[in-house]
Amino acid sequence: MLEVDSLTKRFGATLAVDGLSFKAEPGRVLGFLGPNGAGKTTTLRTLLGLTIPTSGSATVDGRPYRELSDPVRVLGAVLEGPQFHPGRTGRNHLRVLASAAGLPTGRVDEVLRLVELDGAGGRRVKGYSLGMRQRLSLAGALLGDPRGLVLDEPANGLDPQGIRWLRDFLRARAAEGRTVLISSHVLAEVAQTVDEVVVVSRGRLIAQGTVDELTAGAGGAVWVRSPARDRLREALRAKDLAPEDGQGDWLSIPGATLEVVGDTAAEQGIAVHELYRQSQSLEDVFLQLTQGTEAGR
């Protein structure tokens, strides 16, 4: 389990993270979202022992990362984009990492197969596409067969097929009981991948829950089409709703439920030809939650 508990981090006068708390649990994929400067990278760096908190804590299985006796077998991570020696082959890059971590070199070919780079392991990294470099970074994080993964923008540079592959790959890791934490700006893909979302802004937690919970709470309007639109509008106003006229016979009712609108029409004997709730995407909710936030953290 990855746990951030009342984490605060200051850089001089800048408050980068402000009392942030959340958990990433085994068997689940957690999406860590926020606008640029929201404190995401600082939080992840603190979790990985690269930044010392001002107060609070960020722990892996109840311990600071620096205190783990065999960290590469506990948590694999990719932060702030892939970095490689351009003259090395992908296989040799991983061999260097394996040697530094005291891992068997045989694991290198295993992770190359896992990320579907086994056919490119003998090529120099300078000839890799951005998507291939992303996969190579992921292979490095997998060398120790860790129980958890922390990935910053793992879909960056991947084509649609690669993004789908990544989604299935991360879901499979979670299905094995591993903990997966991803930070990403590809919100449409996050919505299809994660079990739960944490949204931060200005270093603070502003929302947490499943995608369904967050989008259901976003207050999408109910739309109804009726040949007696004017009568229905007045009946809804009598129930303290605020219907708005749409095109033709349509009404839009913010904050209403399908049941209330349908029951109101039935009570008044008003015909309804169409009735639905306007769906809210994770991107819609994210923009609503973070509207007006400033970068710079």
C-alpha atoms as one frame of an Amber mdcrd trajectory, in Angstrom:
protein
   0.000   0.000   0.000   1.104   3.556  -0.765  -0.035   6.124   1.771   0.295
   9.895   1.857  -0.654  11.249   5.272  -1.007  14.979   5.980   1.919  15.601
   3.650   3.221  19.163   3.512   6.216  20.368   1.540   7.586  23.906   1.345
  10.305  25.217  -0.933  11.165  28.506   0.696   8.055  30.675   0.498   6.340
  28.267  -1.898   3.869  25.789  -0.432   4.009  22.930  -2.940   1.952  20.351
  -1.012  -0.506  21.348   1.707  -1.683  18.659   4.143  -2.385  16.093   1.432
  -3.707  12.631   2.369  -4.720   9.636   0.241  -4.044   5.899  -0.170  -3.292
   3.651  -3.146  -4.294   0.094  -2.291  -3.262  -3.328  -3.633  -5.327  -4.682
  -6.503  -6.409  -1.233  -7.682  -5.286   1.426 -10.144  -5.339   4.946  -8.685
  -5.286   7.993 -10.956  -3.470  11.009  -9.497  -4.718  14.117 -11.301  -4.202
  17.845 -11.108  -3.278  20.835 -13.268   0.326  21.753 -13.879   1.845  23.025
 -10.642  -0.681  21.236  -8.426   1.994  19.408  -6.417   1.754  16.000  -8.099
   5.433  15.595  -8.937   6.523  16.819  -5.506   4.198  14.270  -3.900   5.529
  11.418  -6.035   9.139  12.429  -5.429   8.458  12.460  -1.696   6.850   9.033
  -1.889  10.030   7.752  -3.594  12.372   9.318  -1.048  13.709  11.928  -3.486
  12.264  14.850  -1.522  12.127  15.261   2.251   8.706  16.353   3.560   8.351
  19.464   5.658   5.764  17.592   7.713   3.526  14.574   7.381   4.622  11.427
   5.599   4.554   9.400   2.391   5.113   5.685   2.941   5.324   2.370   1.103
   3.855  -0.536   3.063   3.998   1.642   6.171   7.675   2.636   5.822   9.524
   5.503   4.125  10.963   4.397   0.799  14.517   5.019   2.035  14.033   2.444
   4.788  13.000  -0.403   2.470  15.574  -3.171   2.503  14.939  -4.200  -1.123
  13.101  -1.270  -2.744  13.268  -2.446  -6.373  11.220  -5.517  -5.432   8.661
  -3.395  -3.597   8.056  -0.404  -5.852   8.952   0.371  -9.451   8.705   3.939
 -10.702   9.020   6.151 -13.757   9.104   9.900 -13.102   9.569  12.990 -15.249
  10.095  11.276 -18.569  12.513   8.636 -19.825  16.277   9.286 -19.786  18.776
   6.997 -21.477  22.274   6.942 -22.910  21.484   7.244 -26.632  24.385   5.008
 -27.672  23.296   2.028 -25.556  20.933  -0.612 -26.776  17.694  -1.061 -24.902
  18.910  -4.412 -23.590  22.201  -2.986 -22.331  20.392  -0.091 -20.659  18.341
  -2.586 -18.674  21.400  -4.701 -17.902  23.056  -1.672 -16.289  19.959  -1.097
 -14.155  19.730  -4.769 -13.199  23.401  -4.882 -12.215  23.083  -1.743 -10.088
  20.088  -3.252  -8.289  21.684  -6.658  -7.787  19.157  -8.377 -10.026  19.860
 -11.293 -12.373  20.515 -10.232 -15.961  18.085 -12.889 -17.128  15.316 -10.647
 -15.925  16.185  -8.180 -18.715  14.798 -10.312 -21.522  11.737 -11.116 -19.416
  10.762  -7.461 -19.002  11.531  -6.708 -22.659   8.958  -9.366 -23.554   6.512
  -7.972 -21.004   6.549  -4.533 -22.640   6.724  -6.034 -26.154  10.179  -4.643
 -26.952  11.951  -7.997 -27.275  12.410  -7.416 -31.009  14.004  -4.014 -30.418
  16.265  -4.819 -27.451  19.377  -4.922 -29.642  18.786  -1.491 -31.169  20.361
   1.697 -29.848  17.973   3.841 -27.844  18.660   6.902 -30.025  16.670   5.136
 -32.747  13.647   4.519 -30.503  10.421   6.456 -30.890   9.042   8.309 -27.867
   6.526   5.535 -27.324   9.274   2.896 -27.389  11.253   4.900 -24.839   8.189
   4.978 -22.614   7.981   1.206 -22.811  11.685   0.888 -22.042  11.239   3.071
 -18.965   8.375   0.838 -17.872  10.590  -2.216 -18.420  13.155  -0.688 -16.076
  10.495  -0.175 -13.409   9.488  -3.842 -13.747  12.957  -5.339 -13.349  12.503
  -6.181  -9.675   8.997  -7.625 -10.262   7.717  -5.041  -7.753   4.464  -5.210
  -5.808   3.650  -1.637  -6.796   4.139   0.802  -9.671   4.277   4.606  -9.683
   4.144   6.032 -13.208   4.188   9.684 -14.240   2.539  10.286 -17.646   3.003
   6.681 -18.833   0.843   7.210 -21.965   2.946  10.103 -23.268   4.101   9.363
 -26.813   2.029   6.205 -27.229  -0.208   5.777 -30.274  -3.832   4.631 -29.787
  -2.820   0.973 -29.987  -0.051   1.570 -27.443  -2.411   3.372 -25.093  -4.827
   0.465 -25.222  -1.938  -1.935 -24.586  -0.876   0.146 -21.568  -4.414   0.150
 -20.178  -4.674  -3.620 -20.415  -1.160  -4.025 -18.987  -1.877  -1.887 -15.915
  -5.252  -3.531 -15.339  -3.538  -6.925 -15.475  -0.943  -5.825 -12.893  -3.726
  -4.686 -10.565  -5.578  -7.975 -11.115  -2.471  -9.732  -9.781  -2.898  -7.826
  -6.515  -0.314  -5.120  -7.222  -0.726  -1.425  -6.423  -0.681   0.932  -9.411
  -0.517   4.735  -9.112  -0.496   6.774 -12.321  -0.320  10.510 -12.874  -1.611
  11.553 -16.275  -3.140  14.355 -18.326  -4.792  11.905 -20.754  -8.084  12.064
 -18.878 -10.165  10.055 -21.338  -7.730   7.177 -20.970  -7.516   7.568 -17.184
 -11.293   7.198 -17.005 -11.050   3.791 -18.721  -8.077   2.561 -16.704  -8.385
   3.533 -13.058 -10.515   2.230 -10.191 -10.308   5.491  -8.265  -9.206   9.079
  -8.811  -7.488  11.605  -6.549  -7.689  15.212  -7.767  -5.351  17.824  -6.299
  -5.040  21.547  -6.822  -2.606  23.981  -5.221  -1.203  21.134  -3.195  -4.530
  20.179  -1.626  -6.945  17.304  -2.112 -10.113  18.583  -3.773 -11.841  15.346
  -4.783 -11.471  11.582  -4.418 -13.631   8.682  -5.524 -14.391   6.366  -8.414
 -14.935   7.894 -11.835 -18.648   7.067 -11.577 -18.886   8.776  -8.195 -17.181
  11.932  -9.411 -19.096  12.207 -12.663 -22.427  11.444 -10.985 -21.783  14.239
  -8.510 -21.036  16.742 -11.248 -24.680  17.698 -11.690 -25.218  17.017 -15.377
 -28.499  18.483 -16.621 -31.569  16.413 -17.424 -32.964  16.986 -20.913 -36.605
  16.357 -21.785 -38.561  16.761 -25.029 -42.312  17.276 -24.789 -45.020  18.655
 -27.111 -46.330  20.484 -24.006 -43.014  22.100 -23.152 -44.523  25.262 -21.657
 -46.832  23.340 -19.304 -43.975  21.078 -18.238 -41.717  24.069 -17.621 -44.246
  25.597 -15.209 -44.826  22.274 -13.445 -41.079  21.869 -12.894 -40.755  25.436
 -11.616 -43.449  24.611  -9.048 -41.018  21.976  -7.737 -38.285  24.604  -7.235
 -36.393  23.546 -10.342 -35.043  25.956 -12.952 -35.765  24.563 -16.419 -34.146
  26.315 -19.382 -35.504  26.350 -22.935 -33.609  24.409 -25.560 -34.198  24.010
 -29.290 -37.685  23.039 -30.390 -39.589  21.112 -27.700 -36.554  20.576 -25.450
 -36.054  21.681 -21.863 -32.786  21.478 -19.901 -33.122  21.120 -16.120 -29.842
  21.542 -14.186 -29.630  19.661 -10.891 -32.728  17.546 -11.565 -33.084  13.772
 -11.574 -34.678  11.656 -14.273 -37.212  10.394 -11.732 -38.403  13.866 -10.677
 -38.803  15.107 -14.239 -40.587  11.931 -15.377 -42.870  11.833 -12.331 -43.756
  15.523 -12.699 -44.782  15.002 -16.307 -46.845  11.947 -15.365 -48.611  13.788
 -12.527 -49.713  16.499 -14.941 -50.631  14.122 -17.753 -47.929  15.614 -19.986
 -46.531  13.498 -22.795 -42.768  13.007 -22.844 -41.088  11.943 -26.068 -37.472
  11.843 -24.869 -35.813  12.023 -21.455 -32.123  11.613 -20.605 -29.331  12.895
 -18.390 -26.478  14.729 -20.045 -23.376  12.700 -19.282 -20.356  14.268 -17.626
 -16.903  13.077 -18.598 -13.956  12.913 -16.233 -12.478  15.803 -18.209 -15.629
  17.893 -17.587 -15.444  17.183 -13.862 -11.699  17.840 -13.733 -12.104  21.251
 -15.378 -14.965  22.167 -13.036 -12.986  21.147  -9.966  -9.781  22.899 -10.970
 -11.253  25.987 -12.618  -9.319  29.084 -11.653  -6.318  27.260 -10.218  -2.885
  28.690 -10.914   0.276  26.981 -12.053   3.589  27.438 -10.407   3.784  24.807
  -7.689
